[in-house]
Amino acid sequence: MLDKRRIYDRILEMCTPMYVGGTSKREVIASMKMEKAKTLLNTNRGEEECE
């Protein structure tokens, strides 16, 4: 944990923190991909019989 703290301290030393408001586009894209995966996985459910 100390390693990460040192890294973050160095980043803060060299950079100015900024607030970026609004929704995360990556979160929206991930949600859309998850819904598509659920749809694809549930499409053939029950149509094929197990042997």
XYZ file of C-alpha atoms in Angstrom:
51
model
C 0.000 0.000 0.000
C 2.925 2.312 0.701
C 4.097 1.950 -2.912
C 0.766 3.225 -4.226
C 0.779 6.101 -1.769
C 4.203 7.213 -2.974
C 3.073 7.019 -6.597
C -0.047 9.099 -5.901
C 2.008 11.635 -3.941
C 4.336 12.052 -6.924
C 1.433 12.443 -9.328
C -0.166 15.113 -7.117
C 3.176 16.889 -6.869
C 3.431 17.207 -10.651
C -0.232 17.539 -11.684
C -3.170 19.768 -10.881
C -6.302 17.831 -9.875
C -9.387 18.717 -11.920
C -13.042 17.882 -11.447
C -14.688 16.416 -14.533
C -18.436 16.282 -14.053
C -21.092 14.390 -15.919
C -21.678 10.743 -16.570
C -18.915 8.351 -17.442
C -19.131 7.288 -21.079
C -17.232 4.097 -20.243
C -19.825 3.172 -17.620
C -22.636 3.670 -20.146
C -20.820 1.576 -22.781
C -20.114 -1.189 -20.245
C -23.791 -1.264 -19.268
C -24.869 -1.531 -22.910
C -22.401 -4.385 -23.505
C -23.640 -6.210 -20.416
C -27.274 -5.980 -21.572
C -26.311 -7.217 -25.038
C -24.424 -10.170 -23.533
C -27.409 -11.052 -21.332
C -29.705 -10.943 -24.351
C -27.399 -13.131 -26.433
C -26.944 -15.662 -23.648
C -30.676 -15.898 -22.921
C -31.804 -16.112 -26.569
C -31.291 -19.861 -27.026
C -32.226 -20.874 -23.501
C -34.726 -23.703 -23.534
C -34.649 -24.195 -27.317
C -31.996 -26.902 -27.239
C -32.474 -30.154 -25.375
C -29.703 -31.605 -23.249
C -28.626 -35.121 -24.170
